[in-house]
mmCIF file of C-alpha atoms and ligand atoms in Angstrom:
data_model
loop_
_atom_site.group_PDB
_atom_site.id
_atom_site.type_symbol
_atom_site.label_atom_id
_atom_site.label_comp_id
_atom_site.label_asym_id
_atom_site.label_seq_id
_atom_site.Cartn_x
_atom_site.Cartn_y
_atom_site.Cartn_z
ATOM 1 C CA UNK Y 1 60.601 -10.013 20.832
ATOM 2 C CA UNK Y 2 58.457 -12.502 23.664
ATOM 3 C CA UNK Y 3 58.386 -16.176 23.002
ATOM 4 C CA UNK Y 4 54.793 -17.662 21.249
ATOM 5 C CA UNK Y 5 54.510 -14.104 19.781
ATOM 6 C CA UNK Y 6 54.219 -16.057 16.416
ATOM 7 C CA UNK Y 7 52.113 -19.059 17.441
ATOM 8 C CA UNK Y 8 50.373 -15.818 18.750
ATOM 9 C CA UNK Y 9 49.958 -13.253 16.204
ATOM 10 C CA UNK Y 10 48.563 -16.762 13.542
ATOM 11 C CA UNK Y 11 46.384 -17.496 16.560
ATOM 12 C CA UNK Y 12 44.338 -13.962 16.342
ATOM 13 C CA UNK Y 13 44.903 -13.519 12.519
ATOM 14 C CA UNK Y 14 43.084 -16.959 12.108
ATOM 15 C CA UNK Y 15 40.033 -16.096 14.146
ATOM 16 C CA UNK Y 16 39.651 -12.621 11.743
ATOM 17 C CA UNK Y 17 36.824 -12.755 9.315
ATOM 18 C CA UNK Y 18 38.559 -13.202 5.717
ATOM 19 C CA UNK Y 19 37.033 -12.049 2.225
ATOM 20 C CA UNK Y 20 35.498 -14.873 1.031
ATOM 21 C CA UNK Y 21 35.984 -15.669 -2.728
ATOM 22 C CA UNK Y 22 33.079 -16.195 -5.369
ATOM 23 C CA UNK Y 23 32.817 -19.633 -6.368
ATOM 24 C CA UNK Y 24 33.820 -19.793 -9.909
ATOM 25 C CA UNK Y 25 30.703 -22.467 -11.564
ATOM 26 C CA UNK Y 26 31.471 -23.459 -14.960
ATOM 27 C CA UNK Y 27 29.142 -23.082 -17.656
ATOM 28 C CA UNK Y 28 27.379 -20.322 -15.669
ATOM 29 C CA UNK Y 29 25.709 -16.734 -16.064
ATOM 30 C CA UNK Y 30 28.196 -15.028 -13.708
ATOM 31 C CA UNK Y 31 26.116 -11.773 -12.551
ATOM 32 C CA UNK Y 32 27.915 -12.412 -9.456
ATOM 33 C CA UNK Y 33 31.074 -10.123 -8.843
ATOM 34 C CA UNK Y 34 29.879 -7.306 -10.996
ATOM 35 C CA UNK Y 35 32.455 -7.422 -13.937
ATOM 36 C CA UNK Y 36 31.407 -6.126 -17.524
ATOM 37 C CA UNK Y 37 30.370 -8.513 -20.034
ATOM 38 C CA UNK Y 38 28.723 -6.102 -21.979
ATOM 39 C CA UNK Y 39 32.259 -5.439 -23.277
ATOM 40 C CA UNK Y 40 32.812 -8.828 -25.806
ATOM 41 C CA UNK Y 41 35.141 -11.411 -24.253
ATOM 42 C CA UNK Y 42 36.861 -10.963 -28.143
ATOM 43 C CA UNK Y 43 37.630 -7.358 -27.807
ATOM 44 C CA UNK Y 44 39.615 -8.127 -24.520
ATOM 45 C CA UNK Y 45 41.630 -10.770 -26.184
ATOM 46 C CA UNK Y 46 42.847 -8.561 -29.381
ATOM 47 C CA UNK Y 47 44.090 -6.292 -26.918
ATOM 48 C CA UNK Y 48 45.569 -8.372 -24.758
ATOM 49 C CA UNK Y 49 47.642 -10.677 -27.947
ATOM 50 C CA UNK Y 50 48.685 -6.793 -28.819
ATOM 51 C CA UNK Y 51 49.749 -6.015 -25.811
ATOM 52 C CA UNK Y 52 51.873 -9.642 -25.528
ATOM 53 C CA UNK Y 53 53.182 -9.098 -29.139
ATOM 54 C CA UNK Y 54 54.624 -5.357 -27.388
ATOM 55 C CA UNK Y 55 55.973 -5.667 -24.197
ATOM 56 C CA UNK Y 56 59.209 -7.515 -22.996
ATOM 57 C CA UNK Y 57 58.725 -9.655 -20.330
ATOM 58 C CA UNK Y 58 61.983 -9.831 -19.656
ATOM 59 C CA UNK Y 59 62.445 -6.268 -18.402
ATOM 60 C CA UNK Y 60 61.287 -4.286 -15.183
ATOM 61 C CA UNK Y 61 57.748 -2.344 -16.007
ATOM 62 C CA UNK Y 62 58.966 1.567 -16.610
ATOM 63 C CA UNK Y 63 57.629 3.850 -19.392
ATOM 64 C CA UNK Y 64 54.249 1.786 -19.108
ATOM 65 C CA UNK Y 65 53.391 2.981 -15.907
ATOM 66 C CA UNK Y 66 53.770 6.799 -16.932
ATOM 67 C CA UNK Y 67 51.665 5.699 -20.414
ATOM 68 C CA UNK Y 68 49.146 4.444 -17.838
ATOM 69 C CA UNK Y 69 49.338 7.616 -15.993
ATOM 70 C CA UNK Y 70 49.110 9.727 -18.751
ATOM 71 C CA UNK Y 71 46.130 7.875 -20.468
ATOM 72 C CA UNK Y 72 44.472 7.794 -16.969
ATOM 73 C CA UNK Y 73 44.870 11.151 -16.840
ATOM 74 C CA UNK Y 74 43.091 12.470 -20.495
ATOM 75 C CA UNK Y 75 40.685 9.929 -19.167
ATOM 76 C CA UNK Y 76 39.456 11.395 -15.631
ATOM 77 C CA UNK Y 77 40.765 14.727 -16.584
ATOM 78 C CA UNK Y 78 42.705 14.857 -13.899
ATOM 79 C CA UNK Y 79 46.522 16.461 -13.558
ATOM 80 C CA UNK Y 80 48.245 12.605 -14.352
ATOM 81 C CA UNK Y 81 50.925 13.749 -11.110
ATOM 82 C CA UNK Y 82 47.612 13.616 -8.705
ATOM 83 C CA UNK Y 83 47.401 10.170 -9.666
ATOM 84 C CA UNK Y 84 48.573 6.847 -8.334
ATOM 85 C CA UNK Y 85 48.371 3.228 -9.299
ATOM 86 C CA UNK Y 86 48.098 -0.284 -7.572
ATOM 87 C CA UNK Y 87 47.913 -3.723 -8.177
ATOM 88 C CA UNK Y 88 44.013 -3.660 -8.066
ATOM 89 C CA UNK Y 89 42.319 -1.044 -5.761
ATOM 90 C CA UNK Y 90 42.344 -3.530 -3.156
ATOM 91 C CA UNK Y 91 45.845 -3.270 -3.110
ATOM 92 C CA UNK Y 92 45.852 0.321 -2.725
ATOM 93 C CA UNK Y 93 43.459 0.074 0.244
ATOM 94 C CA UNK Y 94 45.928 -2.590 1.684
ATOM 95 C CA UNK Y 95 48.775 -0.187 1.827
ATOM 96 C CA UNK Y 96 46.941 2.901 3.073
ATOM 97 C CA UNK Y 97 45.510 1.028 5.768
ATOM 98 C CA UNK Y 98 48.986 -0.324 7.027
ATOM 99 C CA UNK Y 99 50.780 3.099 6.324
ATOM 100 C CA UNK Y 100 48.259 5.829 7.415
ATOM 101 C CA UNK Y 101 45.184 3.686 8.441
ATOM 102 C CA UNK Y 102 45.773 5.306 11.910
ATOM 103 C CA UNK Y 103 43.762 3.391 15.013
ATOM 104 C CA UNK Y 104 40.404 3.759 14.110
ATOM 105 C CA UNK Y 105 37.732 3.698 11.436
ATOM 106 C CA UNK Y 106 34.186 4.708 10.830
ATOM 107 C CA UNK Y 107 31.931 3.364 7.597
ATOM 108 C CA UNK Y 108 28.366 2.715 7.547
ATOM 109 C CA UNK Y 109 26.838 -0.475 6.748
ATOM 110 C CA UNK Y 110 25.591 -2.409 5.062
ATOM 111 C CA UNK Y 111 29.558 -1.552 2.873
ATOM 112 C CA UNK Y 112 31.908 -3.708 0.972
ATOM 113 C CA UNK Y 113 33.380 -6.066 2.917
ATOM 114 C CA UNK Y 114 36.872 -5.945 2.555
ATOM 115 C CA UNK Y 115 37.352 -2.672 3.583
ATOM 116 C CA UNK Y 116 36.517 -3.853 6.962
ATOM 117 C CA UNK Y 117 38.050 -7.257 7.388
ATOM 118 C CA UNK Y 118 41.610 -5.383 6.254
ATOM 119 C CA UNK Y 119 41.039 -2.651 8.973
ATOM 120 C CA UNK Y 120 40.720 -5.836 11.592
ATOM 121 C CA UNK Y 121 43.967 -7.989 9.895
ATOM 122 C CA UNK Y 122 45.776 -4.287 10.225
ATOM 123 C CA UNK Y 123 44.005 -4.127 14.156
ATOM 124 C CA UNK Y 124 42.241 -0.878 13.562
ATOM 125 C CA UNK Y 125 39.091 -1.105 14.837
ATOM 126 C CA UNK Y 126 35.762 -0.238 12.840
ATOM 127 C CA UNK Y 127 32.426 2.129 14.286
ATOM 128 C CA UNK Y 128 29.641 1.203 12.341
ATOM 129 C CA UNK Y 129 26.472 3.813 11.291
ATOM 130 C CA UNK Y 130 23.466 2.256 10.001
ATOM 131 C CA UNK Y 131 22.557 3.738 6.529
ATOM 132 C CA UNK Y 132 18.645 3.704 6.792
ATOM 133 C CA UNK Y 133 16.429 1.886 5.146
ATOM 134 C CA UNK Y 134 16.341 3.212 1.938
ATOM 135 C CA UNK Y 135 20.029 2.976 2.080
ATOM 136 C CA UNK Y 136 20.436 6.719 3.335
ATOM 137 C CA UNK Y 137 23.416 8.087 5.316
ATOM 138 C CA UNK Y 138 22.614 10.155 8.220
ATOM 139 C CA UNK Y 139 25.311 12.982 7.662
ATOM 140 C CA UNK Y 140 24.984 14.454 11.078
ATOM 141 C CA UNK Y 141 25.654 10.516 12.851
ATOM 142 C CA UNK Y 142 28.204 9.620 10.734
ATOM 143 C CA UNK Y 143 30.560 12.990 11.045
ATOM 144 C CA UNK Y 144 29.712 12.422 15.160
ATOM 145 C CA UNK Y 145 31.110 9.194 14.738
ATOM 146 C CA UNK Y 146 34.359 9.876 12.614
ATOM 147 C CA UNK Y 147 35.273 12.880 14.740
ATOM 148 C CA UNK Y 148 36.661 10.048 16.715
ATOM 149 C CA UNK Y 149 38.444 8.297 14.164
ATOM 150 C CA UNK Y 150 41.130 9.050 12.212
ATOM 151 C CA UNK Y 151 39.958 7.082 8.421
ATOM 152 C CA UNK Y 152 36.569 7.390 7.234
ATOM 153 C CA UNK Y 153 35.609 4.808 4.301
ATOM 154 C CA UNK Y 154 32.400 5.955 1.841
ATOM 155 C CA UNK Y 155 31.368 2.915 -0.897
ATOM 156 C CA UNK Y 156 29.964 5.706 -3.364
ATOM 157 C CA UNK Y 157 28.242 3.752 -5.149
ATOM 158 C CA UNK Y 158 28.160 2.006 -2.643
ATOM 159 C CA UNK Y 159 28.481 -1.888 -2.762
ATOM 160 C CA UNK Y 160 26.213 -3.663 -1.989
ATOM 161 C CA UNK Y 161 23.432 -1.446 -2.414
ATOM 162 C CA UNK Y 162 24.055 0.284 -5.455
ATOM 163 C CA UNK Y 163 23.146 4.003 -4.471
ATOM 164 C CA UNK Y 164 25.491 6.777 -4.866
ATOM 165 C CA UNK Y 165 25.268 9.200 -2.150
ATOM 166 C CA UNK Y 166 25.075 13.104 -3.518
ATOM 167 C CA UNK Y 167 27.869 14.996 -3.860
ATOM 168 C CA UNK Y 168 27.595 18.584 -1.389
ATOM 169 C CA UNK Y 169 26.431 15.487 1.045
ATOM 170 C CA UNK Y 170 30.265 13.993 0.842
ATOM 171 C CA UNK Y 171 31.523 17.274 0.324
ATOM 172 C CA UNK Y 172 30.100 18.503 3.024
ATOM 173 C CA UNK Y 173 31.344 15.029 5.306
ATOM 174 C CA UNK Y 174 35.054 15.876 3.545
ATOM 175 C CA UNK Y 175 35.496 19.538 5.004
ATOM 176 C CA UNK Y 176 33.878 18.950 7.993
ATOM 177 C CA UNK Y 177 36.382 15.645 9.157
ATOM 178 C CA UNK Y 178 39.672 18.392 8.535
ATOM 179 C CA UNK Y 179 42.650 16.222 9.432
ATOM 180 C CA UNK Y 180 41.161 12.776 9.093
ATOM 181 C CA UNK Y 181 41.498 11.346 5.517
ATOM 182 C CA UNK Y 182 38.223 10.247 4.356
ATOM 183 C CA UNK Y 183 38.675 7.503 1.226
ATOM 184 C CA UNK Y 184 35.697 7.615 -1.417
ATOM 185 C CA UNK Y 185 35.266 3.731 -3.096
ATOM 186 C CA UNK Y 186 34.610 4.434 -6.887
ATOM 187 C CA UNK Y 187 35.092 1.229 -7.825
ATOM 188 C CA UNK Y 188 31.534 1.812 -9.866
ATOM 189 C CA UNK Y 189 32.287 5.690 -10.420
ATOM 190 C CA UNK Y 190 31.850 5.003 -14.218
ATOM 191 C CA UNK Y 191 28.251 3.965 -14.369
ATOM 192 C CA UNK Y 192 27.023 7.145 -12.153
ATOM 193 C CA UNK Y 193 26.633 10.153 -13.307
ATOM 194 C CA UNK Y 194 29.501 12.745 -11.176
ATOM 195 C CA UNK Y 195 32.851 11.689 -9.897
ATOM 196 C CA UNK Y 196 35.213 13.392 -6.437
ATOM 197 C CA UNK Y 197 38.223 12.245 -8.151
ATOM 198 C CA UNK Y 198 38.177 16.446 -9.189
ATOM 199 C CA UNK Y 199 37.621 17.517 -5.363
ATOM 200 C CA UNK Y 200 40.222 14.930 -3.781
ATOM 201 C CA UNK Y 201 43.176 16.324 -6.339
ATOM 202 C CA UNK Y 202 42.535 19.721 -4.631
ATOM 203 C CA UNK Y 203 41.904 18.270 -0.937
ATOM 204 C CA UNK Y 204 44.079 17.699 1.442
ATOM 205 C CA UNK Y 205 42.419 14.989 2.979
ATOM 206 C CA UNK Y 206 40.196 12.597 0.748
ATOM 207 C CA UNK Y 207 40.982 10.117 -1.488
ATOM 208 C CA UNK Y 208 39.051 8.745 -4.569
ATOM 209 C CA UNK Y 209 39.451 5.185 -5.537
ATOM 210 C CA UNK Y 210 39.107 3.641 -9.187
ATOM 211 C CA UNK Y 211 39.631 0.766 -10.764
ATOM 212 C CA UNK Y 212 39.997 -0.632 -14.212
ATOM 213 C CA UNK Y 213 38.040 -3.717 -12.674
ATOM 214 C CA UNK Y 214 34.186 -2.760 -13.807
ATOM 215 C CA UNK Y 215 33.517 -0.386 -16.353
ATOM 216 C CA UNK Y 216 36.491 -1.646 -18.289
ATOM 217 C CA UNK Y 217 36.366 -5.181 -18.060
ATOM 218 C CA UNK Y 218 39.947 -5.779 -16.739
ATOM 219 C CA UNK Y 219 39.003 -7.213 -13.468
ATOM 220 C CA UNK Y 220 41.414 -9.954 -14.098
ATOM 221 C CA UNK Y 221 44.527 -7.757 -15.403
ATOM 222 C CA UNK Y 222 44.711 -6.199 -11.618
ATOM 223 C CA UNK Y 223 44.615 -2.262 -12.049
ATOM 224 C CA UNK Y 224 43.534 -0.022 -9.942
ATOM 225 C CA UNK Y 225 44.119 4.314 -9.132
ATOM 226 C CA UNK Y 226 43.588 6.830 -6.292
ATOM 227 C CA UNK Y 227 43.085 10.312 -7.149
ATOM 228 C CA UNK Y 228 45.106 12.214 -4.177
ATOM 229 C CA UNK Y 229 46.554 16.097 -3.774
ATOM 230 C CA UNK Y 230 49.258 15.915 -5.443
ATOM 231 C CA UNK Y 231 51.668 15.620 -2.381
ATOM 232 C CA UNK Y 232 50.022 12.152 -1.013
ATOM 233 C CA UNK Y 233 49.692 11.103 -4.836
ATOM 234 C CA UNK Y 234 53.696 12.004 -4.977
ATOM 235 C CA UNK Y 235 54.651 9.487 -1.233
ATOM 236 C CA UNK Y 236 52.681 7.425 -2.807
ATOM 237 C CA UNK Y 237 54.064 6.836 -5.969
ATOM 238 C CA UNK Y 238 57.800 6.838 -4.717
ATOM 239 C CA UNK Y 239 57.449 5.535 -1.385
ATOM 240 C CA UNK Y 240 54.412 3.714 -0.204
ATOM 241 C CA UNK Y 241 53.202 1.882 -3.233
ATOM 242 C CA UNK Y 242 56.075 -0.781 -4.035
ATOM 243 C CA UNK Y 243 58.413 -0.441 -7.640
ATOM 244 C CA UNK Y 244 57.145 -2.655 -9.848
ATOM 245 C CA UNK Y 245 53.050 -3.216 -8.322
ATOM 246 C CA UNK Y 246 51.501 -3.906 -12.072
ATOM 247 C CA UNK Y 247 52.632 -6.513 -14.153
ATOM 248 C CA UNK Y 248 54.154 -4.838 -17.823
ATOM 249 C CA UNK Y 249 51.386 -6.658 -19.474
ATOM 250 C CA UNK Y 250 48.738 -5.757 -17.657
ATOM 251 C CA UNK Y 251 49.821 -2.217 -18.009
ATOM 252 C CA UNK Y 252 50.260 -2.285 -22.303
ATOM 253 C CA UNK Y 253 46.763 -4.482 -21.790
ATOM 254 C CA UNK Y 254 45.303 -1.630 -19.457
ATOM 255 C CA UNK Y 255 46.799 1.271 -21.993
ATOM 256 C CA UNK Y 256 45.766 -0.562 -24.901
ATOM 257 C CA UNK Y 257 41.830 -1.090 -23.501
ATOM 258 C CA UNK Y 258 42.267 2.899 -22.266
ATOM 259 C CA UNK Y 259 43.031 4.093 -26.280
ATOM 260 C CA UNK Y 260 39.617 2.278 -26.828
ATOM 261 C CA UNK Y 261 37.676 4.356 -23.653
ATOM 262 C CA UNK Y 262 35.096 5.466 -26.535
ATOM 263 C CA UNK Y 263 34.503 1.677 -27.222
ATOM 264 C CA UNK Y 264 33.870 0.857 -23.296
ATOM 265 C CA UNK Y 265 31.857 4.015 -23.113
ATOM 266 C CA UNK Y 266 29.010 2.542 -25.594
ATOM 267 C CA UNK Y 267 29.076 -0.952 -23.055
ATOM 268 C CA UNK Y 268 28.692 1.295 -20.285
ATOM 269 C CA UNK Y 269 25.790 3.121 -21.502
ATOM 270 C CA UNK Y 270 24.916 -0.324 -22.701
ATOM 271 C CA UNK Y 271 24.477 -0.768 -18.831
ATOM 272 C CA UNK Y 272 23.030 2.023 -18.129
ATOM 273 C CA UNK Y 273 20.269 1.738 -19.759
ATOM 274 C CA UNK Y 274 19.820 -2.225 -19.430
ATOM 275 C CA UNK Y 275 20.091 -1.395 -15.895
ATOM 276 C CA UNK Y 276 16.681 1.211 -16.570
ATOM 277 C CA UNK Y 277 15.187 -2.375 -18.233
ATOM 278 C CA UNK Y 278 16.104 -4.819 -15.306
ATOM 279 C CA UNK Y 279 14.609 -2.752 -13.264
ATOM 280 C CA UNK Y 280 11.508 -1.653 -14.329
ATOM 281 C CA UNK Y 281 10.447 -5.270 -15.093
ATOM 282 C CA UNK Y 282 11.734 -6.329 -11.240
ATOM 283 C CA UNK Y 283 9.165 -3.433 -10.240
ATOM 284 C CA UNK Y 284 6.189 -5.135 -12.183
ATOM 285 C CA UNK Y 285 6.650 -9.070 -10.188
ATOM 286 C CA UNK Y 286 4.818 -9.219 -6.953
ATOM 287 C CA UNK Y 287 7.197 -9.647 -3.689
ATOM 288 C CA UNK Y 288 9.796 -8.126 -5.302
ATOM 289 C CA UNK Y 289 11.482 -4.847 -4.253
ATOM 290 C CA UNK Y 290 14.163 -2.736 -6.308
ATOM 291 C CA UNK Y 291 16.554 0.300 -5.200
ATOM 292 C CA UNK Y 292 18.081 3.058 -6.927
ATOM 293 C CA UNK Y 293 21.246 2.013 -8.242
ATOM 294 C CA UNK Y 294 24.152 3.984 -9.643
ATOM 295 C CA UNK Y 295 26.409 1.096 -10.510
ATOM 296 C CA UNK Y 296 26.518 -1.633 -12.942
ATOM 297 C CA UNK Y 297 24.653 -4.043 -10.420
ATOM 298 C CA UNK Y 298 20.983 -4.178 -8.676
ATOM 299 C CA UNK Y 299 19.935 -4.404 -5.039
ATOM 300 C CA UNK Y 300 17.172 -6.480 -5.161
ATOM 301 C CA UNK Y 301 15.086 -7.732 -2.061
ATOM 302 C CA UNK Y 302 13.150 -10.920 -3.470
ATOM 303 C CA UNK Y 303 11.227 -12.032 0.416
ATOM 304 C CA UNK Y 304 12.039 -15.611 -0.681
ATOM 305 C CA UNK Y 305 14.016 -17.291 1.677
ATOM 306 C CA UNK Y 306 18.187 -18.307 0.440
ATOM 307 C CA UNK Y 307 16.991 -20.977 -0.051
ATOM 308 C CA UNK Y 308 14.392 -20.767 -2.778
ATOM 309 C CA UNK Y 309 16.109 -18.235 -4.627
ATOM 310 C CA UNK Y 310 19.498 -19.868 -5.145
ATOM 311 C CA UNK Y 311 18.091 -23.489 -5.613
ATOM 312 C CA UNK Y 312 15.902 -21.496 -8.835
ATOM 313 C CA UNK Y 313 18.244 -19.360 -9.889
ATOM 314 C CA UNK Y 314 21.345 -22.405 -9.570
ATOM 315 C CA UNK Y 315 19.219 -25.122 -12.092
ATOM 316 C CA UNK Y 316 18.772 -22.276 -14.519
ATOM 317 C CA UNK Y 317 22.822 -21.789 -14.752
ATOM 318 C CA UNK Y 318 23.026 -17.877 -13.376
ATOM 319 C CA UNK Y 319 24.933 -17.183 -10.164
ATOM 320 C CA UNK Y 320 24.295 -13.869 -8.288
ATOM 321 C CA UNK Y 321 25.305 -13.299 -5.007
ATOM 322 C CA UNK Y 322 23.651 -14.069 -2.102
ATOM 323 C CA UNK Y 323 22.995 -11.368 0.621
ATOM 324 C CA UNK Y 324 20.013 -12.925 2.609
ATOM 325 C CA UNK Y 325 18.600 -10.634 5.472
ATOM 326 C CA UNK Y 326 20.022 -6.892 4.908
ATOM 327 C CA UNK Y 327 18.710 -3.822 6.994
ATOM 328 C CA UNK Y 328 15.529 -5.404 7.611
ATOM 329 C CA UNK Y 329 15.272 -6.626 3.930
ATOM 330 C CA UNK Y 330 14.688 -10.346 3.572
ATOM 331 C CA UNK Y 331 16.161 -12.584 0.903
ATOM 332 C CA UNK Y 332 18.168 -10.432 -0.546
ATOM 333 C CA UNK Y 333 20.819 -10.549 -3.699
ATOM 334 C CA UNK Y 334 23.256 -8.550 -5.388
ATOM 335 C CA UNK Y 335 22.898 -8.978 -9.623
ATOM 336 C CA UNK Y 336 25.189 -7.771 -12.488
ATOM 337 C CA UNK Y 337 23.838 -6.132 -15.174
ATOM 338 C CA UNK Y 338 25.049 -8.208 -17.983
ATOM 339 C CA UNK Y 339 24.239 -8.257 -21.747
ATOM 340 C CA UNK Y 340 20.689 -7.677 -22.365
ATOM 341 C CA UNK Y 341 20.543 -11.990 -23.221
ATOM 342 C CA UNK Y 342 22.377 -12.490 -20.000
ATOM 343 C CA UNK Y 343 19.582 -9.962 -18.169
ATOM 344 C CA UNK Y 344 16.875 -11.604 -20.259
ATOM 345 C CA UNK Y 345 17.486 -15.292 -18.657
ATOM 346 C CA UNK Y 346 17.748 -13.669 -14.201
ATOM 347 C CA UNK Y 347 14.577 -11.802 -15.415
ATOM 348 C CA UNK Y 348 12.249 -15.015 -16.493
ATOM 349 C CA UNK Y 349 14.420 -17.172 -13.811
ATOM 350 C CA UNK Y 350 12.928 -14.733 -11.229
ATOM 351 C CA UNK Y 351 9.476 -14.688 -12.812
ATOM 352 C CA UNK Y 352 9.664 -18.378 -13.266
ATOM 353 C CA UNK Y 353 10.288 -18.808 -9.163
ATOM 354 C CA UNK Y 354 7.633 -16.298 -8.031
ATOM 355 C CA UNK Y 355 4.669 -18.015 -10.379
HETATM 356 C C1 LIG U 401 33.741 -1.161 -3.928
HETATM 357 C C2 LIG U 401 34.246 -2.322 -4.352
HETATM 358 N N1 LIG U 401 35.679 -1.458 -4.432
HETATM 359 C C3 LIG U 401 36.960 -2.095 -4.629
HETATM 360 C C4 LIG U 401 36.689 -3.313 -5.283
HETATM 361 C C5 LIG U 401 38.255 -4.082 -5.634
HETATM 362 O O1 LIG U 401 38.533 -3.541 -7.132
HETATM 363 P P1 LIG U 401 40.072 -4.150 -7.449
HETATM 364 O O2 LIG U 401 39.442 -5.348 -8.327
HETATM 365 O O3 LIG U 401 40.145 -3.107 -8.615
HETATM 366 O O4 LIG U 401 40.679 -4.609 -6.230
HETATM 367 C C6 LIG U 401 35.232 -4.068 -5.490
HETATM 368 C C7 LIG U 401 35.048 -5.219 -6.025
HETATM 369 O O5 LIG U 401 34.470 -6.026 -6.145
HETATM 370 C C8 LIG U 401 34.753 -2.911 -5.234
HETATM 371 O O6 LIG U 401 33.384 -3.914 -5.257
#
């Protein structure tokens, strides 16, 4: 090893853009991270207490992971052999990049910045293809760019724009990129109309990433999963993933919540209906532009400067994700759909800032 390699590596890594974690503002209405607050805190707490009574923390997790696979199989309708879990979908992305990421990736922009940051960390060059002003994806341009890369990332529904791309469009992209790995990040799919999970189980070059962090209200438990063909899922489970990626407590909590998936589905329905209501109210406001969302958040162009919006929302104790100018849209924010009360507070605040 060359002398000074460590200093050189640290210097290179230190210069990379890192993922900026959201700030915790005590007592604030938290609409910045797309968590599911329509799911009652008491519900999650009681599942967690039951899980804590059940598990023996002295032992490594063994049966608990099998139990999770069986429940995820039931929930998604996918054979459990095609499912592999990780400590959040973030960790699965990380492992895929470090093992089968290749040398070059193609993404569209704007999208989930974590993916791009991690490619840079692993020395994977990133081609970017901009979405249109209405956040549509130009298939031909995207495929052309993807043809000279090894890996393709498609976030659908996309963070931060909220829209899910058409099923046929994505399937066509996957089919025209035989031999390239296509990762479709479906972190928000439980709020959308279709999933490509079944297609992933049948194809050789498609992996779908999903998570319990959003709809299932378990962002703090760190449980994500991927769906791929049986061979790839098997290799991921046996060799790529570490033996005990998820704590026994998180696994037991995840199983407890999945056993009550019917209750979770009711909160998903309420978020979807609130999404329509919030969007309609915002669309009626002068200067505000909203965009179709298939996720549990809205992308909103306020037209105001970031200082004005953050001051108005900050003084009302509301935190949203400030995006600035995106694809030519000014004063953009991404706001999570919360409970009807949280949403009303947000709407009143925006209405107040405009009056
Ligand atoms: C598109 C997307 N993918 C993945 C994640 C991370 O999910 P997890 O909590 O499962 O790591 C997020 C979280 O914000 C996300 O927005």
